[in-house]
Tab-separated table of C-alpha atoms in Angstrom:
chain	number	residue	atom	x	y	z
A	21	MET	CA	1.689	-12.187	14.061
A	22	MET	CA	1.231	-8.714	12.096
A	23	MET	CA	-0.183	-7.161	9.795
A	24	ILE	CA	1.292	-5.759	7.365
A	25	LEU	CA	1.091	-2.777	4.747
A	26	ILE	CA	2.610	-3.045	1.403
A	27	ALA	CA	3.285	0.007	-0.162
A	28	GLY	CA	5.075	1.393	-3.128
A	29	PRO	CA	4.477	2.987	-6.054
A	30	TYR	CA	0.982	2.962	-7.544
A	31	ARG	CA	0.238	5.861	-9.242
A	32	SER	CA	3.434	7.535	-9.109
A	33	GLY	CA	5.030	7.565	-12.636
A	34	THR	CA	3.042	6.028	-14.802
A	35	GLY	CA	0.939	9.458	-15.975
A	36	ASN	CA	-2.445	7.689	-14.932
A	37	ASP	CA	-2.061	5.182	-17.685
A	38	PRO	CA	-4.250	2.242	-16.423
A	39	ARG	CA	-1.606	-0.451	-17.751
A	40	ARG	CA	1.679	1.075	-15.767
A	41	ILE	CA	-0.677	1.661	-12.964
A	42	GLN	CA	-1.931	-2.276	-12.597
A	43	LYS	CA	2.135	-3.731	-13.541
A	44	ASN	CA	2.499	-1.607	-10.078
A	45	MET	CA	-0.370	-3.014	-8.508
A	46	ASP	CA	1.293	-6.065	-9.599
A	47	ARG	CA	4.523	-5.562	-8.365
A	48	LEU	CA	2.464	-4.584	-4.579
A	49	GLU	CA	0.515	-7.921	-5.020
A	50	ALA	CA	3.463	-9.582	-5.235
A	51	MET	CA	4.386	-8.796	-2.409
A	52	ALA	CA	1.345	-10.410	-0.448
A	53	LEU	CA	1.743	-13.946	-0.570
A	54	PRO	CA	5.729	-14.377	0.528
A	55	ILE	CA	4.602	-12.111	3.577
A	56	PHE	CA	1.206	-14.426	3.749
A	57	ASN	CA	4.158	-17.735	3.858
A	58	LYS	CA	5.883	-15.754	6.891
A	59	GLY	CA	2.608	-16.329	8.958
A	60	HIS	CA	2.177	-12.622	8.444
A	61	VAL	CA	-1.238	-10.827	7.192
A	62	PRO	CA	-0.717	-8.779	4.483
A	63	ILE	CA	-2.463	-5.775	3.306
A	64	ILE	CA	-2.257	-2.897	-0.125
A	65	GLY	CA	-4.233	0.205	1.291
A	66	GLU	CA	-5.873	-0.340	-2.616
A	67	TRP	CA	-7.333	-3.299	-2.153
A	68	VAL	CA	-9.567	-1.432	0.653
A	69	ALA	CA	-9.641	2.131	-1.076
A	70	ASN	CA	-10.303	1.046	-4.864
A	71	PRO	CA	-14.250	-0.244	-4.302
A	72	LEU	CA	-14.670	2.904	-2.293
A	73	ILE	CA	-13.422	5.261	-4.630
A	74	ARG	CA	-15.693	3.434	-7.195
A	75	LEU	CA	-19.083	3.542	-5.174
A	76	ALA	CA	-17.824	6.953	-3.997
A	77	GLY	CA	-19.030	7.903	-7.852
A	78	SER	CA	-15.241	8.743	-8.969
A	79	ASN	CA	-14.797	9.205	-12.986
A	80	GLU	CA	-11.313	9.295	-13.437
A	81	ILE	CA	-7.851	8.134	-11.521
A	82	GLY	CA	-6.909	11.050	-9.417
A	83	ASP	CA	-10.232	13.340	-9.764
A	84	ALA	CA	-11.628	14.655	-6.160
A	85	ILE	CA	-12.652	11.529	-5.092
A	86	PHE	CA	-10.474	9.665	-5.244
A	87	LYS	CA	-8.046	12.111	-3.199
A	88	GLN	CA	-10.686	12.045	-1.024
A	89	ILE	CA	-10.561	8.745	-0.225
A	90	GLN	CA	-7.082	7.113	-1.499
A	91	TYR	CA	-4.702	8.647	0.713
A	92	PRO	CA	-6.810	8.764	3.679
A	93	THR	CA	-7.509	4.243	3.582
A	94	ALA	CA	-3.941	3.660	3.739
A	95	HIS	CA	-3.131	6.052	7.105
A	96	ARG	CA	-6.363	4.456	8.199
A	97	ILE	CA	-5.293	1.283	7.755
A	98	LEU	CA	-1.812	2.008	9.648
A	99	THR	CA	-3.366	2.478	12.569
A	100	LYS	CA	-3.951	-1.090	12.881
A	101	CYS	CA	-1.180	-2.084	11.022
A	102	ASP	CA	2.177	-3.809	12.829
A	103	ALA	CA	4.168	-2.819	10.059
A	104	VAL	CA	4.985	-1.219	6.567
A	105	PHE	CA	6.644	-3.297	3.830
A	106	ARG	CA	7.732	-0.524	1.745
A	107	ILE	CA	9.172	-1.599	-1.881
A	108	SER	CA	10.992	0.148	-4.077
A	109	GLY	CA	10.565	3.150	-6.505
A	110	GLU	CA	9.601	6.117	-5.956
A	111	SER	CA	6.349	7.244	-4.523
A	112	GLU	CA	5.404	9.746	-1.905
A	113	GLY	CA	2.245	8.351	-1.097
A	114	ALA	CA	4.445	5.182	0.122
A	115	ASP	CA	7.105	7.837	1.835
A	116	LYS	CA	4.439	9.300	4.251
A	117	ASP	CA	3.007	5.920	4.863
A	118	VAL	CA	6.006	5.285	6.115
A	119	GLU	CA	6.461	8.348	7.620
A	120	ILE	CA	3.061	7.430	9.697
A	121	ALA	CA	4.415	4.716	10.180
A	122	LYS	CA	7.322	5.801	12.424
A	123	ARG	CA	5.484	8.467	14.189
A	124	LEU	CA	3.330	5.523	15.156
A	125	GLY	CA	5.755	3.515	16.521
A	126	LEU	CA	5.623	0.484	13.881
A	127	ALA	CA	8.209	-1.457	12.182
A	128	VAL	CA	9.295	-0.996	9.057
A	129	TYR	CA	10.872	-2.930	6.275
A	130	TYR	CA	12.663	-2.651	2.997
A	131	ALA	CA	13.566	-6.281	2.178
A	132	LEU	CA	11.520	-9.655	2.701
A	133	ASP	CA	14.381	-11.235	4.414
A	134	GLU	CA	14.237	-8.402	6.609
A	135	ILE	CA	10.324	-9.869	8.148
A	136	PRO	CA	10.578	-12.702	11.430
A	137	ASP	CA	8.452	-15.235	10.735
A	138	ALA	CA	5.623	-15.156	12.743
A	139	ASP	CA	6.629	-18.214	15.075
A	140	GLY	CA	9.780	-16.757	15.665
C-alpha cells in the first residue's frame, strides 16, 4: 500500500476564477477513488492546505498567506508519500512536486494503469 500525492493543475490557467479552480480540483479529486480502489491512500495537497489557508486569514487566492501555505504543504506531504500521480495539464506547482518526488526517490506515475494494485 502506498500513499500517493495527486498532483496537477489547481490555479494554473484559471486567472483565479473560482469556477475554473473548482473544475481543476474536480479533476484532481476524480483520481482519488480509482487510486483508493487499487488499495492505496490518495492525498491532494489542497485537502490539507485549503483549511489552513482559511484559518490563517487568507482573503483571496494567491495572497501572501496563500503563498506561505499552499506549496509548502504539498512539499511536506511529499516527505510522507511513497509516490506521486501527475495528472495532465500545465502546472508549475505540480512539476515542482514531481521534481521533489524524484529527489526523494519516490515513484512518479502519469497514468492510472501504471499504478500497481496494493495486493501485488
